[in-house]
Tab-separated table of C-alpha atoms (C1' of nucleotides) in Angstrom:
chain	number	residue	atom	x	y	z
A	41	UNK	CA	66.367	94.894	72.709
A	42	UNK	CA	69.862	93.400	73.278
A	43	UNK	CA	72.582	95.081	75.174
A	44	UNK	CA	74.550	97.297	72.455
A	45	UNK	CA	71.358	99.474	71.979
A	46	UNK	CA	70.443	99.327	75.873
A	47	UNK	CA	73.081	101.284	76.634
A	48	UNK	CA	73.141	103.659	73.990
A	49	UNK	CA	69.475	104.196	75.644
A	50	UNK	CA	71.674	104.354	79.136
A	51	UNK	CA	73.634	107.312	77.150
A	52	UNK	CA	70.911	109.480	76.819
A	53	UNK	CA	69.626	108.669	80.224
A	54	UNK	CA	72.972	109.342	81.895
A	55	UNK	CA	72.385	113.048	81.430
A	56	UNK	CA	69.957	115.006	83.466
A	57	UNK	CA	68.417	117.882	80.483
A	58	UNK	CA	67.875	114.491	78.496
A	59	UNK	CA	66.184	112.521	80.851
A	60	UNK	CA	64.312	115.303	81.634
A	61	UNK	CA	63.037	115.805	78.394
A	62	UNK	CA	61.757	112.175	78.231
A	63	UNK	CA	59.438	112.508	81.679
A	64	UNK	CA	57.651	116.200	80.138
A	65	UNK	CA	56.913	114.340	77.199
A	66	UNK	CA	54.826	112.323	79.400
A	67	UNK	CA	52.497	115.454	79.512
A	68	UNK	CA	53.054	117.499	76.642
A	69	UNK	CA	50.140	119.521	77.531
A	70	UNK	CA	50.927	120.436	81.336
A	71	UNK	CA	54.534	121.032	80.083
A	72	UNK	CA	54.749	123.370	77.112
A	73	UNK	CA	52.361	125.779	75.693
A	74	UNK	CA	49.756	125.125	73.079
A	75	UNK	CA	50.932	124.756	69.273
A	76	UNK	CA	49.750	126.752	67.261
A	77	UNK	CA	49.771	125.864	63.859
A	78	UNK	CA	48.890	122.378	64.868
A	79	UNK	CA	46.270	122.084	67.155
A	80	UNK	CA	47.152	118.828	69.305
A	81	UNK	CA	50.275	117.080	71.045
A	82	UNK	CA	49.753	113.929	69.106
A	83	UNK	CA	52.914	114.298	67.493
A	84	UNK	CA	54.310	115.330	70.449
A	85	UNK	CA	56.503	118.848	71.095
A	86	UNK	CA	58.071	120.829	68.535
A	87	UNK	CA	62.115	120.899	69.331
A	88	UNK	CA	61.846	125.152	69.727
A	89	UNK	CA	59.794	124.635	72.749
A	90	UNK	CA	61.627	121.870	74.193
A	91	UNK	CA	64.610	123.877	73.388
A	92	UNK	CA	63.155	127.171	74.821
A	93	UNK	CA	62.317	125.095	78.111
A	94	UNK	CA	65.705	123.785	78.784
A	95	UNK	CA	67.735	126.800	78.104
A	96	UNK	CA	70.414	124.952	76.393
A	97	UNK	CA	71.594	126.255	72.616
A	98	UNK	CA	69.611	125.197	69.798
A	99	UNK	CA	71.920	123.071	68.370
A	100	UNK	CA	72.655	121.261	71.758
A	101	UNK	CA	69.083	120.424	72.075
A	102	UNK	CA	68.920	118.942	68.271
A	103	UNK	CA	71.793	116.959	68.774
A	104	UNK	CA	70.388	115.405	71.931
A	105	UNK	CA	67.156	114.636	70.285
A	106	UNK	CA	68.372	113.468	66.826
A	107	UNK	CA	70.308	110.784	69.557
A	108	UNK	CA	67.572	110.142	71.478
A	109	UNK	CA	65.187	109.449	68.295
A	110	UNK	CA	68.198	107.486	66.804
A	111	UNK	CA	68.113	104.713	69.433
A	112	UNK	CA	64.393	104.810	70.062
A	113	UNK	CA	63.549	106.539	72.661
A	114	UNK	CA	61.837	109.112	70.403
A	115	UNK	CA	59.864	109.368	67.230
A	116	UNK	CA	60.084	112.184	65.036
A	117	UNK	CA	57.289	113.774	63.107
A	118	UNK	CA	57.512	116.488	60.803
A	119	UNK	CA	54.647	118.790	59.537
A	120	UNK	CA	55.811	121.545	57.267
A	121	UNK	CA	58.813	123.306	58.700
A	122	UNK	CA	58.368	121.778	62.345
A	123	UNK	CA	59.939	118.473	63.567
A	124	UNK	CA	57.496	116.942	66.985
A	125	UNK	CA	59.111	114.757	69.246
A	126	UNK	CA	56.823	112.044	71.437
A	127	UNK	CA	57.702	109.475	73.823
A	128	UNK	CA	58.389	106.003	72.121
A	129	UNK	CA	56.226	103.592	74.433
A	130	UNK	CA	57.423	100.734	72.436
A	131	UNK	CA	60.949	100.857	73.033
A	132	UNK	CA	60.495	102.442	76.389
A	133	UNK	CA	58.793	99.009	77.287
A	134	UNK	CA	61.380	96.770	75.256
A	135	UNK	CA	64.088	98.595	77.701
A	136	UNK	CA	62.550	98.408	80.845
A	137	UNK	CA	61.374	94.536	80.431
A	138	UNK	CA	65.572	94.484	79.460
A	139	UNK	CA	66.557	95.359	82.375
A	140	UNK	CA	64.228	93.357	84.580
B	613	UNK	CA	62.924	107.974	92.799
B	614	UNK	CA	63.595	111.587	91.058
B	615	UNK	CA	64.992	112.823	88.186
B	616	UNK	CA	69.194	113.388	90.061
B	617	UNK	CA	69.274	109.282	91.199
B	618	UNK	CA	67.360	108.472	87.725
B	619	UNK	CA	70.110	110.057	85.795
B	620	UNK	CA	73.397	108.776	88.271
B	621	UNK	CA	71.581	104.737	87.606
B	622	UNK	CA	71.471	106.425	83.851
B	623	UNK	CA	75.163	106.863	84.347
B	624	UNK	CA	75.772	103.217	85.311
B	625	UNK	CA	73.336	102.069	82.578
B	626	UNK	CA	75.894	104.177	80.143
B	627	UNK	CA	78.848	101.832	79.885
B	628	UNK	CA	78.342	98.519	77.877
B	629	UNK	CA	80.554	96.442	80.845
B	630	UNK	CA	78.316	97.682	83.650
B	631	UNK	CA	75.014	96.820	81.769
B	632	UNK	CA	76.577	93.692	81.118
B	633	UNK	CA	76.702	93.199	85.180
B	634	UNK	CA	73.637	93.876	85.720
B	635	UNK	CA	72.311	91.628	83.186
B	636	UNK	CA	74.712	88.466	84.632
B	637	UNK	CA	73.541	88.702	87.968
B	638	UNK	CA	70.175	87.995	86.681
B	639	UNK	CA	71.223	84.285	87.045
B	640	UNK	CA	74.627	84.165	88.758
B	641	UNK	CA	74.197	80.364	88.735
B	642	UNK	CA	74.248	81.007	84.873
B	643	UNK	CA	77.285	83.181	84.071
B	644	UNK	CA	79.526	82.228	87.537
B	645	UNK	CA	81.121	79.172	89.149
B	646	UNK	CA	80.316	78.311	92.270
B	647	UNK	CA	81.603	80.046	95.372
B	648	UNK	CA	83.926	77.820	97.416
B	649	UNK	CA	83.903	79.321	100.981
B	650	UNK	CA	80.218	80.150	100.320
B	651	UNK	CA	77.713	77.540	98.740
B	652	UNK	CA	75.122	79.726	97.401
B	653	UNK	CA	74.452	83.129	95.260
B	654	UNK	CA	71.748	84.373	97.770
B	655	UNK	CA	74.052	87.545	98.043
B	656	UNK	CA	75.456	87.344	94.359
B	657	UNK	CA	78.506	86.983	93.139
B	658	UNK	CA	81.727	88.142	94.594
B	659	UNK	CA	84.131	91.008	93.186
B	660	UNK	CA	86.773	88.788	92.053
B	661	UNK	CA	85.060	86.076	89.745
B	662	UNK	CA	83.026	89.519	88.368
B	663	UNK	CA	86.444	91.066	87.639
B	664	UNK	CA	87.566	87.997	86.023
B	665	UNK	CA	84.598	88.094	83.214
B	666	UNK	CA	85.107	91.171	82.051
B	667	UNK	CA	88.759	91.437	81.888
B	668	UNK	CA	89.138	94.753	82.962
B	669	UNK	CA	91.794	95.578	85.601
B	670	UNK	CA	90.226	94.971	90.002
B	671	UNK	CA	90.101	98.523	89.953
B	672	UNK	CA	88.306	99.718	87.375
B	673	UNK	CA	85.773	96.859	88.073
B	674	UNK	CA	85.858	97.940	92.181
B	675	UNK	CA	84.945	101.055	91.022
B	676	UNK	CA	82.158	100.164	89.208
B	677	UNK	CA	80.387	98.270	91.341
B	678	UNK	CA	80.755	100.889	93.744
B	679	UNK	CA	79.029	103.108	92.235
B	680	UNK	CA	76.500	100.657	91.221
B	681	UNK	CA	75.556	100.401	94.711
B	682	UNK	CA	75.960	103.836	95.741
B	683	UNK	CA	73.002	105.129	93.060
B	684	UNK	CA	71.275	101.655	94.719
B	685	UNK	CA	71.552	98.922	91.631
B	686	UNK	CA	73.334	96.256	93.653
B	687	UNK	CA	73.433	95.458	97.265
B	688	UNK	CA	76.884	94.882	98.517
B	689	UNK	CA	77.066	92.048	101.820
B	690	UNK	CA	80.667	91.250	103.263
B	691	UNK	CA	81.525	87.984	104.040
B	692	UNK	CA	85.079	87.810	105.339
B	693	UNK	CA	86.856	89.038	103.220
B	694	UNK	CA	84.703	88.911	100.108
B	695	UNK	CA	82.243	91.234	98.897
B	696	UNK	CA	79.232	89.837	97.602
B	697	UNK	CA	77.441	91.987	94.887
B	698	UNK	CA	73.598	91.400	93.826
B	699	UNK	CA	70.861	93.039	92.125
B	700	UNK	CA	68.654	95.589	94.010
B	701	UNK	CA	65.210	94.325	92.498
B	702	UNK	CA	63.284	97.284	94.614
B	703	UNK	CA	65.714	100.219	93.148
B	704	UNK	CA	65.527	98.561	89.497
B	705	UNK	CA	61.787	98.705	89.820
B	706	UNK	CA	61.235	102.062	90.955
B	707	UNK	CA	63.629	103.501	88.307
B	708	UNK	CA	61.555	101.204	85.428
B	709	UNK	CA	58.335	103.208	86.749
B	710	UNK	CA	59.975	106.240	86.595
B	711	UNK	CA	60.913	105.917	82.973
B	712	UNK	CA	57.179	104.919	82.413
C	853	DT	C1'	102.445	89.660	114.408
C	854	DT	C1'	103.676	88.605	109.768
C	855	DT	C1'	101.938	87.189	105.477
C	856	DA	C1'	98.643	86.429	101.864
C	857	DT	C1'	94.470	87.490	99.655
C	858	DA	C1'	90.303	90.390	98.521
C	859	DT	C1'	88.672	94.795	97.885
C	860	DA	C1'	88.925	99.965	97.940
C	861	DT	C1'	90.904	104.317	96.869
C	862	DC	C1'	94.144	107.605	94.627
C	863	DG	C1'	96.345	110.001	90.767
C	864	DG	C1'	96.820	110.569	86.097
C	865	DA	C1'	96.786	109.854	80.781
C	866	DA	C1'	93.692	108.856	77.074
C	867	DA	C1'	89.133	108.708	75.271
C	868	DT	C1'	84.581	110.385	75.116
C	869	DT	C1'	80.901	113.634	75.914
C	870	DA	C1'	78.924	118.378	76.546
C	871	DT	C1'	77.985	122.360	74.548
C	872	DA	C1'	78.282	126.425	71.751
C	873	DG	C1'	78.698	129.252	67.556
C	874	DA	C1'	78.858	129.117	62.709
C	875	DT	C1'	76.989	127.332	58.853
C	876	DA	C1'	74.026	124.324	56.013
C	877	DT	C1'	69.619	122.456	54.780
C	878	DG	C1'	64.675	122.195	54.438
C	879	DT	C1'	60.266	124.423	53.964
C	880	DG	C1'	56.601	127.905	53.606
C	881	DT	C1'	55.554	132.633	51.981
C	882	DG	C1'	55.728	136.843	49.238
D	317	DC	C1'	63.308	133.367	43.035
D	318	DA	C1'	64.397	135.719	47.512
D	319	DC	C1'	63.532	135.775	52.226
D	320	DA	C1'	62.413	134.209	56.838
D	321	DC	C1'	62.260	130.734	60.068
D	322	DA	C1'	62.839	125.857	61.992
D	323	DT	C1'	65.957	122.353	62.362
D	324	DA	C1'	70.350	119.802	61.368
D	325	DT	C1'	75.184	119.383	60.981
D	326	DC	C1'	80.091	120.823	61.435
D	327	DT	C1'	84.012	122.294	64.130
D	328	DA	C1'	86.215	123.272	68.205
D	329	DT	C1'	87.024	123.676	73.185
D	330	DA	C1'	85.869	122.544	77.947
D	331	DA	C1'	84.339	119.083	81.008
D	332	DT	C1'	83.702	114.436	82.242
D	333	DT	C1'	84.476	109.566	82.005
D	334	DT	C1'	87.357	105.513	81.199
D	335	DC	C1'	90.644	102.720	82.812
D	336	DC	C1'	95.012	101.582	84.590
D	337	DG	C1'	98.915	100.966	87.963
D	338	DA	C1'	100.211	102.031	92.484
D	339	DT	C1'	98.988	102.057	96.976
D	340	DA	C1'	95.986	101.574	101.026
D	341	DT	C1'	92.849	98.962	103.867
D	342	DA	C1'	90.408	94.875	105.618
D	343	DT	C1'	90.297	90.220	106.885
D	344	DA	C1'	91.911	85.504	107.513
D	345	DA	C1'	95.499	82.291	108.141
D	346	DA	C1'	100.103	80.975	109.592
DNA sequence: TTTATATATCGGAAATTATAGATATGTGTG
DNA sequence: CACACATATCTATAATTTCCGATATATAAA
């Protein structure tokens, strides 16, 4: 972690929809309805149901999580015609040991 | 913490100069000279010599570090006529949890 | 009380971000 | 291949943030 890519982190946590976004994807399951083509959250959420949940525009809600994957926040999965989004613990960690 | 004070230390966490702050108070005894008036950094570093490293104009940086305190990053303490500026260890910890 | 120094606040121009609609791309299905 | 659907990207406008100079306020010293 080194401070360029800290606070392109601090970007996407300077707005509330995307921080928002990060703490349901602590609990996929409590926070968004089942899949149903795939049958677990291991991947994480698919970006219509994030999208659905946050009421924003579709396009909105891609941007903000192509930026959040882009600096690590978020890993991207794709099965078939469906991108899931999870929580990257990894950089989550590098970040938060960054700041303290 | 909760999710409105998560995103305004988000905010802060946004700009490359304010990160930067954060990250030289770690060790003032580091990235500072010594205080004249006062002989230690047990209340950080003052506004001037923090203006002075980053070259930005004493407003921009008063502002800053304003805010920094108001969403509860850094503790301001007066001392005559200087304002003393250090890391909030408590507030920095609670927002790290709440990311995790 | 006048002056000097440190910090805070105000007002505004320039830069960046937010957000949407339109359109493009990728992928499975008939 | 044609179509439907999920997601990504482009373009543009509105909103917010950046950052400064000017000015105000606070405090100490003369």
């Amino acid at each position: 972690m080194n401070l360029k890519i800290a606070t392109e982190i601090g970007k996407c946590l300077s707005n509330q929809t995307r921080f928002q976004i990060l703490e349901w994807l602590k609990e996929p399951e409590k926070h968004f309805p089942p899949h149903e083509t795939l049958k677990h959250f291991n991947d994480g959420v698919c970006v219509t149901y994030i999208q659905e949940k946050t009421a924003l525009s579709q396009s909105t809600i891609s941007t903000y999580l192509t930026n959040m994957e882009k600096c690590g926040l978020l890993i991207s999965t794709r099965h078939g015609k469906w991108s899931y989004l999870k929580r990257n613990e990894k950089t989550i960690k590098e970040f938060t040991d960054f700041i303290t």
